[in-house]
PDB file of C-alpha atoms in Angstrom:
ATOM      1  CA  UNK A  11      60.987 168.513 101.352  1.00 81.00           C
ATOM      2  CA  UNK A  12      59.391 168.310 104.469  1.00 90.00           C
ATOM      3  CA  UNK A  13      60.085 165.218 107.095  1.00 91.00           C
ATOM      4  CA  UNK A  14      56.904 163.463 106.429  1.00 89.00           C
ATOM      5  CA  UNK A  15      57.853 163.245 102.658  1.00 89.00           C
ATOM      6  CA  UNK A  16      61.356 162.358 103.618  1.00 92.00           C
ATOM      7  CA  UNK A  17      60.048 159.442 105.464  1.00 93.00           C
ATOM      8  CA  UNK A  18      57.690 158.293 102.621  1.00 89.00           C
ATOM      9  CA  UNK A  19      60.794 158.489 100.374  1.00 91.00           C
ATOM     10  CA  UNK A  20      62.951 156.595 102.556  1.00 92.00           C
ATOM     11  CA  UNK A  21      60.659 153.534 103.238  1.00 90.00           C
ATOM     12  CA  UNK A  22      59.371 153.201  99.413  1.00 83.00           C
ATOM     13  CA  UNK A  23      63.469 153.082  98.561  1.00 86.00           C
ATOM     14  CA  UNK A  24      63.889 150.477 100.988  1.00 84.00           C
ATOM     15  CA  UNK A  25      61.043 148.395  99.813  1.00 76.00           C
ATOM     16  CA  UNK A  26      62.439 148.768  96.386  1.00 68.00           C
ATOM     17  CA  UNK A  27      66.167 148.221  97.035  1.00 69.00           C
ATOM     18  CA  UNK A  28      66.470 146.478 100.547  1.00 70.00           C
ATOM     19  CA  UNK A  29      69.249 148.584 101.824  1.00 78.00           C
ATOM     20  CA  UNK A  30      69.790 152.203 101.433  1.00 84.00           C
ATOM     21  CA  UNK A  31      72.996 154.381 102.070  1.00 85.00           C
ATOM     22  CA  UNK A  32      72.592 157.588 104.169  1.00 89.00           C
ATOM     23  CA  UNK A  33      74.823 159.560 101.534  1.00 88.00           C
ATOM     24  CA  UNK A  34      72.570 158.678  98.362  1.00 87.00           C
ATOM     25  CA  UNK A  35      69.462 159.616 100.450  1.00 92.00           C
ATOM     26  CA  UNK A  36      71.221 162.964 101.248  1.00 91.00           C
ATOM     27  CA  UNK A  37      72.366 163.248  97.602  1.00 90.00           C
ATOM     28  CA  UNK A  38      68.753 162.508  96.106  1.00 90.00           C
ATOM     29  CA  UNK A  39      66.461 164.556  98.564  1.00 92.00           C
ATOM     30  CA  UNK A  40      69.238 167.390  98.910  1.00 90.00           C
ATOM     31  CA  UNK A  41      69.536 167.347 102.598  1.00 93.00           C
ATOM     32  CA  UNK A  42      72.759 166.746 104.815  1.00 94.00           C
ATOM     33  CA  UNK A  43      73.590 163.217 105.905  1.00 92.00           C
ATOM     34  CA  UNK A  44      72.706 164.394 109.550  1.00 92.00           C
ATOM     35  CA  UNK A  45      69.091 165.115 108.512  1.00 95.00           C
ATOM     36  CA  UNK A  46      68.814 161.496 106.951  1.00 94.00           C
ATOM     37  CA  UNK A  47      70.314 160.156 110.023  1.00 92.00           C
ATOM     38  CA  UNK A  48      67.844 161.643 112.144  1.00 93.00           C
ATOM     39  CA  UNK A  49      65.182 160.584 109.957  1.00 94.00           C
ATOM     40  CA  UNK A  50      66.473 157.007 110.206  1.00 92.00           C
ATOM     41  CA  UNK A  51      66.371 157.225 114.003  1.00 90.00           C
ATOM     42  CA  UNK A  52      63.016 158.598 114.139  1.00 92.00           C
ATOM     43  CA  UNK A  53      61.588 155.861 111.515  1.00 92.00           C
ATOM     44  CA  UNK A  54      63.634 152.978 113.678  1.00 87.00           C
ATOM     45  CA  UNK A  55      61.874 154.389 116.694  1.00 86.00           C
ATOM     46  CA  UNK A  56      58.653 154.056 114.983  1.00 87.00           C
ATOM     47  CA  UNK A  57      59.570 150.314 114.093  1.00 84.00           C
ATOM     48  CA  UNK A  58      59.655 151.016 110.407  1.00 87.00           C
ATOM     49  CA  UNK A  59      63.068 150.420 109.429  1.00 87.00           C
ATOM     50  CA  UNK A  60      66.465 149.101 111.046  1.00 83.00           C
ATOM     51  CA  UNK A  61      69.488 151.211 110.941  1.00 84.00           C
ATOM     52  CA  UNK A  62      72.862 149.392 109.676  1.00 78.00           C
ATOM     53  CA  UNK A  63      76.471 150.642 109.044  1.00 73.00           C
ATOM     54  CA  UNK A  64      75.911 153.691 106.748  1.00 79.00           C
ATOM     55  CA  UNK A  65      72.432 153.098 106.066  1.00 83.00           C
ATOM     56  CA  UNK A  66      69.168 151.509 106.771  1.00 86.00           C
ATOM     57  CA  UNK A  67      67.258 148.287 105.890  1.00 80.00           C
ATOM     58  CA  UNK A  68      63.461 146.927 106.148  1.00 79.00           C
ATOM     59  CA  UNK A  69      62.337 145.577 109.519  1.00 69.00           C
ATOM     60  CA  UNK A  70      61.581 142.143 107.528  1.00 57.00           C
ATOM     61  CA  UNK A  71      65.288 141.786 106.603  1.00 52.00           C
ATOM     62  CA  UNK A  72      66.744 141.292 110.186  1.00 49.00           C
ATOM     63  CA  UNK A  73      66.437 137.691 109.821  1.00 52.00           C
ATOM     64  CA  UNK A  74      68.447 134.724 108.679  1.00 56.00           C
ATOM     65  CA  UNK A  75      69.557 134.910 105.170  1.00 56.00           C
ATOM     66  CA  UNK A  76      68.510 131.824 103.147  1.00 53.00           C
ATOM     67  CA  UNK A  77      69.781 130.658 100.053  1.00 53.00           C
ATOM     68  CA  UNK A  78      66.693 132.685  98.093  1.00 46.00           C
ATOM     69  CA  UNK A  79      67.276 135.745  99.978  1.00 46.00           C
ATOM     70  CA  UNK A  80      70.948 135.637  99.100  1.00 50.00           C
ATOM     71  CA  UNK A  81      69.911 135.314  95.433  1.00 48.00           C
ATOM     72  CA  UNK A  82      67.817 138.574  95.818  1.00 44.00           C
ATOM     73  CA  UNK A  83      70.543 140.153  97.535  1.00 45.00           C
ATOM     74  CA  UNK A  84      73.258 139.337  94.908  1.00 47.00           C
ATOM     75  CA  UNK A  85      70.747 140.447  92.081  1.00 43.00           C
ATOM     76  CA  UNK A  86      70.589 143.894  93.637  1.00 42.00           C
ATOM     77  CA  UNK A  87      74.065 144.460  94.565  1.00 43.00           C
ATOM     78  CA  UNK A  88      75.892 142.694  91.701  1.00 44.00           C
ATOM     79  CA  UNK A  89      78.923 144.751  90.836  1.00 46.00           C
ATOM     80  CA  UNK A  90      78.774 147.773  92.651  1.00 72.00           C
ATOM     81  CA  UNK A  91      81.051 150.527  93.461  1.00 82.00           C
ATOM     82  CA  UNK A  92      82.157 149.143  96.684  1.00 85.00           C
ATOM     83  CA  UNK A  93      82.899 145.575  95.196  1.00 89.00           C
ATOM     84  CA  UNK A  94      85.256 147.369  92.581  1.00 91.00           C
ATOM     85  CA  UNK A  95      86.958 148.920  95.277  1.00 93.00           C
ATOM     86  CA  UNK A  96      87.256 145.676  97.343  1.00 95.00           C
ATOM     87  CA  UNK A  97      88.731 143.824  94.264  1.00 96.00           C
ATOM     88  CA  UNK A  98      90.955 146.290  93.180  1.00 96.00           C
ATOM     89  CA  UNK A  99      92.615 146.153  96.644  1.00 97.00           C
ATOM     90  CA  UNK A 100      92.660 142.185  96.701  1.00 98.00           C
ATOM     91  CA  UNK A 101      94.129 141.981  93.261  1.00 98.00           C
ATOM     92  CA  UNK A 102      96.779 144.016  94.645  1.00 97.00           C
ATOM     93  CA  UNK A 103      98.213 141.374  96.665  1.00 98.00           C
ATOM     94  CA  UNK A 104      98.534 138.898  93.961  1.00 98.00           C
ATOM     95  CA  UNK A 105     102.052 138.538  92.369  1.00 97.00           C
ATOM     96  CA  UNK A 106     103.683 137.445  88.996  1.00 97.00           C
ATOM     97  CA  UNK A 107     103.579 133.452  89.032  1.00 97.00           C
ATOM     98  CA  UNK A 108     100.892 132.975  91.673  1.00 98.00           C
ATOM     99  CA  UNK A 109      98.200 130.614  91.584  1.00 98.00           C
ATOM    100  CA  UNK A 110      95.070 131.796  93.169  1.00 98.00           C
ATOM    101  CA  UNK A 111      91.541 130.609  93.743  1.00 99.00           C
ATOM    102  CA  UNK A 112      88.457 132.919  92.985  1.00 98.00           C
ATOM    103  CA  UNK A 113      85.054 132.066  94.808  1.00 97.00           C
ATOM    104  CA  UNK A 114      81.606 131.488  93.583  1.00 93.00           C
ATOM    105  CA  UNK A 115      80.507 134.843  94.635  1.00 88.00           C
ATOM    106  CA  UNK A 116      79.794 137.914  92.495  1.00 87.00           C
ATOM    107  CA  UNK A 117      82.185 140.185  94.570  1.00 89.00           C
ATOM    108  CA  UNK A 118      84.910 138.431  93.173  1.00 94.00           C
ATOM    109  CA  UNK A 119      84.171 139.024  89.683  1.00 93.00           C
ATOM    110  CA  UNK A 120      85.716 142.604  89.132  1.00 93.00           C
ATOM    111  CA  UNK A 121      89.022 141.173  90.039  1.00 96.00           C
ATOM    112  CA  UNK A 122      89.356 139.711  86.718  1.00 96.00           C
ATOM    113  CA  UNK A 123      90.047 142.863  84.923  1.00 94.00           C
ATOM    114  CA  UNK A 124      92.777 143.712  87.578  1.00 96.00           C
ATOM    115  CA  UNK A 125      94.492 140.490  87.166  1.00 96.00           C
ATOM    116  CA  UNK A 126      94.236 139.990  83.454  1.00 93.00           C
ATOM    117  CA  UNK A 127      97.957 141.454  82.615  1.00 94.00           C
ATOM    118  CA  UNK A 128      99.530 139.188  85.349  1.00 96.00           C
ATOM    119  CA  UNK A 129     101.467 136.002  84.696  1.00 96.00           C
ATOM    120  CA  UNK A 130      99.190 133.975  87.051  1.00 98.00           C
ATOM    121  CA  UNK A 131      96.865 130.857  87.254  1.00 98.00           C
ATOM    122  CA  UNK A 132      93.184 131.294  88.276  1.00 98.00           C
ATOM    123  CA  UNK A 133      91.265 128.478  89.318  1.00 98.00           C
ATOM    124  CA  UNK A 134      87.312 129.023  89.626  1.00 98.00           C
ATOM    125  CA  UNK A 135      83.942 127.186  89.618  1.00 97.00           C
ATOM    126  CA  UNK A 136      82.236 130.803  89.226  1.00 96.00           C
ATOM    127  CA  UNK A 137      80.838 130.881  85.720  1.00 94.00           C
ATOM    128  CA  UNK A 138      80.627 134.543  85.972  1.00 94.00           C
ATOM    129  CA  UNK A 139      84.564 134.778  86.451  1.00 95.00           C
ATOM    130  CA  UNK A 140      84.924 132.352  83.323  1.00 95.00           C
ATOM    131  CA  UNK A 141      82.406 134.779  81.696  1.00 94.00           C
ATOM    132  CA  UNK A 142      84.634 137.932  82.410  1.00 93.00           C
ATOM    133  CA  UNK A 143      87.781 136.038  81.424  1.00 94.00           C
ATOM    134  CA  UNK A 144      86.446 135.162  78.004  1.00 90.00           C
ATOM    135  CA  UNK A 145      85.481 138.794  77.293  1.00 88.00           C
ATOM    136  CA  UNK A 146      89.064 140.145  78.076  1.00 89.00           C
ATOM    137  CA  UNK A 147      92.329 139.790  76.474  1.00 87.00           C
ATOM    138  CA  UNK A 148      94.095 138.020  79.361  1.00 90.00           C
ATOM    139  CA  UNK A 149      97.631 136.913  79.691  1.00 92.00           C
ATOM    140  CA  UNK A 150      96.505 135.078  83.398  1.00 94.00           C
ATOM    141  CA  UNK A 151      95.610 131.277  82.505  1.00 96.00           C
ATOM    142  CA  UNK A 152      92.127 130.298  83.750  1.00 96.00           C
ATOM    143  CA  UNK A 153      91.260 126.609  85.089  1.00 97.00           C
ATOM    144  CA  UNK A 154      87.237 126.047  85.511  1.00 97.00           C
ATOM    145  CA  UNK A 155      86.542 123.283  87.800  1.00 96.00           C
ATOM    146  CA  UNK A 156      83.614 121.031  86.678  1.00 91.00           C
ATOM    147  CA  UNK A 157      80.919 119.546  88.623  1.00 93.00           C
ATOM    148  CA  UNK A 158      76.866 120.131  89.386  1.00 92.00           C
ATOM    149  CA  UNK A 159      75.781 123.373  87.768  1.00 91.00           C
ATOM    150  CA  UNK A 160      73.923 125.509  90.370  1.00 88.00           C
ATOM    151  CA  UNK A 161      72.176 128.120  87.644  1.00 85.00           C
ATOM    152  CA  UNK A 162      70.693 130.255  90.440  1.00 79.00           C
ATOM    153  CA  UNK A 163      74.398 131.022  91.725  1.00 83.00           C
ATOM    154  CA  UNK A 164      76.086 130.672  88.133  1.00 89.00           C
ATOM    155  CA  UNK A 165      78.806 128.332  89.685  1.00 93.00           C
ATOM    156  CA  UNK A 166      79.513 124.579  89.828  1.00 95.00           C
ATOM    157  CA  UNK A 167      79.453 122.737  93.317  1.00 94.00           C
ATOM    158  CA  UNK A 168      79.254 119.192  94.541  1.00 93.00           C
ATOM    159  CA  UNK A 169      81.569 116.102  94.938  1.00 95.00           C
ATOM    160  CA  UNK A 170      83.051 116.531  91.280  1.00 96.00           C
ATOM    161  CA  UNK A 171      83.815 120.109  91.803  1.00 97.00           C
ATOM    162  CA  UNK A 172      85.504 119.289  95.458  1.00 97.00           C
ATOM    163  CA  UNK A 173      87.606 116.478  93.633  1.00 97.00           C
ATOM    164  CA  UNK A 174      88.950 118.578  91.096  1.00 97.00           C
ATOM    165  CA  UNK A 175      89.710 121.417  93.640  1.00 98.00           C
ATOM    166  CA  UNK A 176      91.634 118.872  95.895  1.00 97.00           C
ATOM    167  CA  UNK A 177      94.203 118.641  92.982  1.00 97.00           C
ATOM    168  CA  UNK A 178      95.105 122.355  93.077  1.00 98.00           C
ATOM    169  CA  UNK A 179      97.344 124.371  95.562  1.00 98.00           C
ATOM    170  CA  UNK A 180      97.103 128.201  95.860  1.00 99.00           C
ATOM    171  CA  UNK A 181      99.164 130.975  97.218  1.00 99.00           C
ATOM    172  CA  UNK A 182      95.841 132.940  97.604  1.00 99.00           C
ATOM    173  CA  UNK A 183      92.059 131.795  98.090  1.00 99.00           C
ATOM    174  CA  UNK A 184      89.880 134.892  97.550  1.00 98.00           C
ATOM    175  CA  UNK A 185      86.518 134.212  99.201  1.00 98.00           C
ATOM    176  CA  UNK A 186      83.181 135.759  99.946  1.00 94.00           C
ATOM    177  CA  UNK A 187      80.270 134.943 102.154  1.00 92.00           C
ATOM    178  CA  UNK A 188      76.466 135.594 102.855  1.00 87.00           C
ATOM    179  CA  UNK A 189      77.090 137.834 106.016  1.00 89.00           C
ATOM    180  CA  UNK A 190      79.705 138.633 108.804  1.00 92.00           C
ATOM    181  CA  UNK A 191      78.643 138.913 112.606  1.00 89.00           C
ATOM    182  CA  UNK A 192      81.631 141.367 113.987  1.00 88.00           C
ATOM    183  CA  UNK A 193      80.503 140.469 117.604  1.00 85.00           C
ATOM    184  CA  UNK A 194      80.616 136.823 117.353  1.00 90.00           C
ATOM    185  CA  UNK A 195      83.482 136.785 114.782  1.00 93.00           C
ATOM    186  CA  UNK A 196      81.596 134.521 112.403  1.00 94.00           C
ATOM    187  CA  UNK A 197      81.085 134.454 108.804  1.00 94.00           C
ATOM    188  CA  UNK A 198      78.064 132.874 107.299  1.00 92.00           C
ATOM    189  CA  UNK A 199      76.920 130.833 104.082  1.00 88.00           C
ATOM    190  CA  UNK A 200      73.716 129.829 102.975  1.00 80.00           C
ATOM    191  CA  UNK A 201      73.683 126.320 101.509  1.00 77.00           C
ATOM    192  CA  UNK A 202      76.162 123.352 102.220  1.00 81.00           C
ATOM    193  CA  UNK A 203      77.291 122.574  98.671  1.00 82.00           C
ATOM    194  CA  UNK A 204      78.951 125.968  98.244  1.00 87.00           C
ATOM    195  CA  UNK A 205      80.121 126.172 101.869  1.00 90.00           C
ATOM    196  CA  UNK A 206      82.111 122.601 101.419  1.00 93.00           C
ATOM    197  CA  UNK A 207      83.813 124.258  98.011  1.00 95.00           C
ATOM    198  CA  UNK A 208      84.945 127.422 100.326  1.00 96.00           C
ATOM    199  CA  UNK A 209      86.252 125.073 102.816  1.00 96.00           C
ATOM    200  CA  UNK A 210      88.195 122.920 100.552  1.00 97.00           C
ATOM    201  CA  UNK A 211      89.745 125.999  98.879  1.00 98.00           C
ATOM    202  CA  UNK A 212      90.778 127.156 102.263  1.00 98.00           C
ATOM    203  CA  UNK A 213      92.558 123.829 103.052  1.00 98.00           C
ATOM    204  CA  UNK A 214      94.511 124.096  99.673  1.00 98.00           C
ATOM    205  CA  UNK A 215      95.553 127.669  99.983  1.00 98.00           C
ATOM    206  CA  UNK A 216      98.486 129.154 101.714  1.00 98.00           C
ATOM    207  CA  UNK A 217      96.770 132.724 102.431  1.00 98.00           C
ATOM    208  CA  UNK A 218      92.925 133.117 102.875  1.00 99.00           C
ATOM    209  CA  UNK A 219      91.235 136.430 102.030  1.00 99.00           C
ATOM    210  CA  UNK A 220      87.751 137.082 102.780  1.00 98.00           C
ATOM    211  CA  UNK A 221      86.096 139.815 100.336  1.00 97.00           C
ATOM    212  CA  UNK A 222      82.932 141.615 101.285  1.00 93.00           C
ATOM    213  CA  UNK A 223      81.306 144.960 101.138  1.00 88.00           C
ATOM    214  CA  UNK A 224      79.671 146.622 103.927  1.00 85.00           C
ATOM    215  CA  UNK A 225      76.275 145.719 102.915  1.00 81.00           C
ATOM    216  CA  UNK A 226      77.051 142.149 104.464  1.00 85.00           C
ATOM    217  CA  UNK A 227      78.096 143.363 108.051  1.00 84.00           C
ATOM    218  CA  UNK A 228      75.590 142.488 110.825  1.00 77.00           C
ATOM    219  CA  UNK A 229      73.931 139.745 108.379  1.00 80.00           C
ATOM    220  CA  UNK A 230      73.461 136.264 109.614  1.00 77.00           C
ATOM    221  CA  UNK A 231      73.414 133.012 107.010  1.00 77.00           C
ATOM    222  CA  UNK A 232      71.952 129.861 107.732  1.00 78.00           C
ATOM    223  CA  UNK A 233      75.166 128.191 108.215  1.00 85.00           C
ATOM    224  CA  UNK A 234      78.388 129.102 110.113  1.00 90.00           C
ATOM    225  CA  UNK A 235      81.094 129.311 107.687  1.00 92.00           C
ATOM    226  CA  UNK A 236      84.336 130.091 109.219  1.00 95.00           C
ATOM    227  CA  UNK A 237      85.490 132.215 112.107  1.00 96.00           C
ATOM    228  CA  UNK A 238      86.796 135.757 111.326  1.00 97.00           C
ATOM    229  CA  UNK A 239      90.107 134.854 112.802  1.00 97.00           C
ATOM    230  CA  UNK A 240      90.548 131.788 110.410  1.00 97.00           C
ATOM    231  CA  UNK A 241      91.372 134.592 107.431  1.00 98.00           C
ATOM    232  CA  UNK A 242      94.497 136.155 106.886  1.00 98.00           C
ATOM    233  CA  UNK A 243      92.809 139.158 105.836  1.00 98.00           C
ATOM    234  CA  UNK A 244      89.326 140.594 105.511  1.00 98.00           C
ATOM    235  CA  UNK A 245      88.708 143.290 102.767  1.00 97.00           C
ATOM    236  CA  UNK A 246      85.927 145.579 103.085  1.00 95.00           C
ATOM    237  CA  UNK A 247      84.990 148.832 101.631  1.00 91.00           C
ATOM    238  CA  UNK A 248      84.927 152.102 103.917  1.00 88.00           C
ATOM    239  CA  UNK A 249      81.607 152.793 105.738  1.00 80.00           C
ATOM    240  CA  UNK A 250      79.685 155.153 107.698  1.00 74.00           C
ATOM    241  CA  UNK A 251      79.992 154.732 111.238  1.00 71.00           C
ATOM    242  CA  UNK A 252      83.197 152.544 111.200  1.00 74.00           C
ATOM    243  CA  UNK A 253      85.180 154.655 113.755  1.00 74.00           C
ATOM    244  CA  UNK A 254      82.587 153.416 116.352  1.00 73.00           C
ATOM    245  CA  UNK A 255      83.193 149.839 115.415  1.00 80.00           C
ATOM    246  CA  UNK A 256      85.672 147.415 116.956  1.00 84.00           C
ATOM    247  CA  UNK A 257      87.297 145.747 113.794  1.00 89.00           C
ATOM    248  CA  UNK A 258      89.187 142.694 114.014  1.00 92.00           C
ATOM    249  CA  UNK A 259      92.963 142.734 113.431  1.00 94.00           C
ATOM    250  CA  UNK A 260      92.915 141.346 110.168  1.00 97.00           C
ATOM    251  CA  UNK A 261      90.423 143.754 108.813  1.00 96.00           C
ATOM    252  CA  UNK A 262      91.559 145.882 105.676  1.00 96.00           C
ATOM    253  CA  UNK A 263      89.200 148.849 104.875  1.00 94.00           C
ATOM    254  CA  UNK A 264      89.613 150.369 101.606  1.00 94.00           C
ATOM    255  CA  UNK A 265      88.945 154.205 101.715  1.00 90.00           C
ATOM    256  CA  UNK A 266      86.580 155.160  98.718  1.00 82.00           C
ATOM    257  CA  UNK A 267      89.369 157.933  97.586  1.00 76.00           C
ATOM    258  CA  UNK A 268      91.068 154.883  96.222  1.00 72.00           C
ATOM    259  CA  UNK A 269      88.809 154.196  93.470  1.00 58.00           C
TER     260      UNK A 269
END
């Protein structure tokens, strides 16, 4: 495949998926990752894409993520391999007898299968977590927080949810966000109701872990959520180019070979 054909393929895939990975493009087009990186550099020089860690995204994606944008990202990346890696690692910190909070993000949903055989208590406002729990034979006990149901996010939020949440105390809260800015040391979310649930959960928890996959790096959201230094740990999958990135001391990178 000649360069012009590769360029067209890369741009078409970005238009379809939003974000593409170098390793996936190399495999698809049967060329080296070095070739794909050069292609992306050239396309970025032409103003047709933006390179990100391990891949590239469209020009119109370099903006503040709104709640509608986040829903589109959630639909594209739901339950990806990287989220499985992050969830498996996160679940390894949970001990018998712990009480934990699982946030309303899709990233935490795969954790349920890694926690199902532990004698623990799980509190969540995430309908997808409750659904995953229902489909498994679980020793863990689940408490679902009521409140205003937000269908586009499959979660509950609002004053009732916050009030119910305030009755619980946690050993661990596993939270997510719309994006992370490593340079500013800030995490972001997209709207206030879900942010208030996250903030309350952090208040009620002894240990707060942020779970992200590498697609969330260098993505800004509409609202500042929390400083990265406020988390006891930030768990992220391994990504291309990470050796050249200064990561916070509380950053835990999960190698691909831990799958």
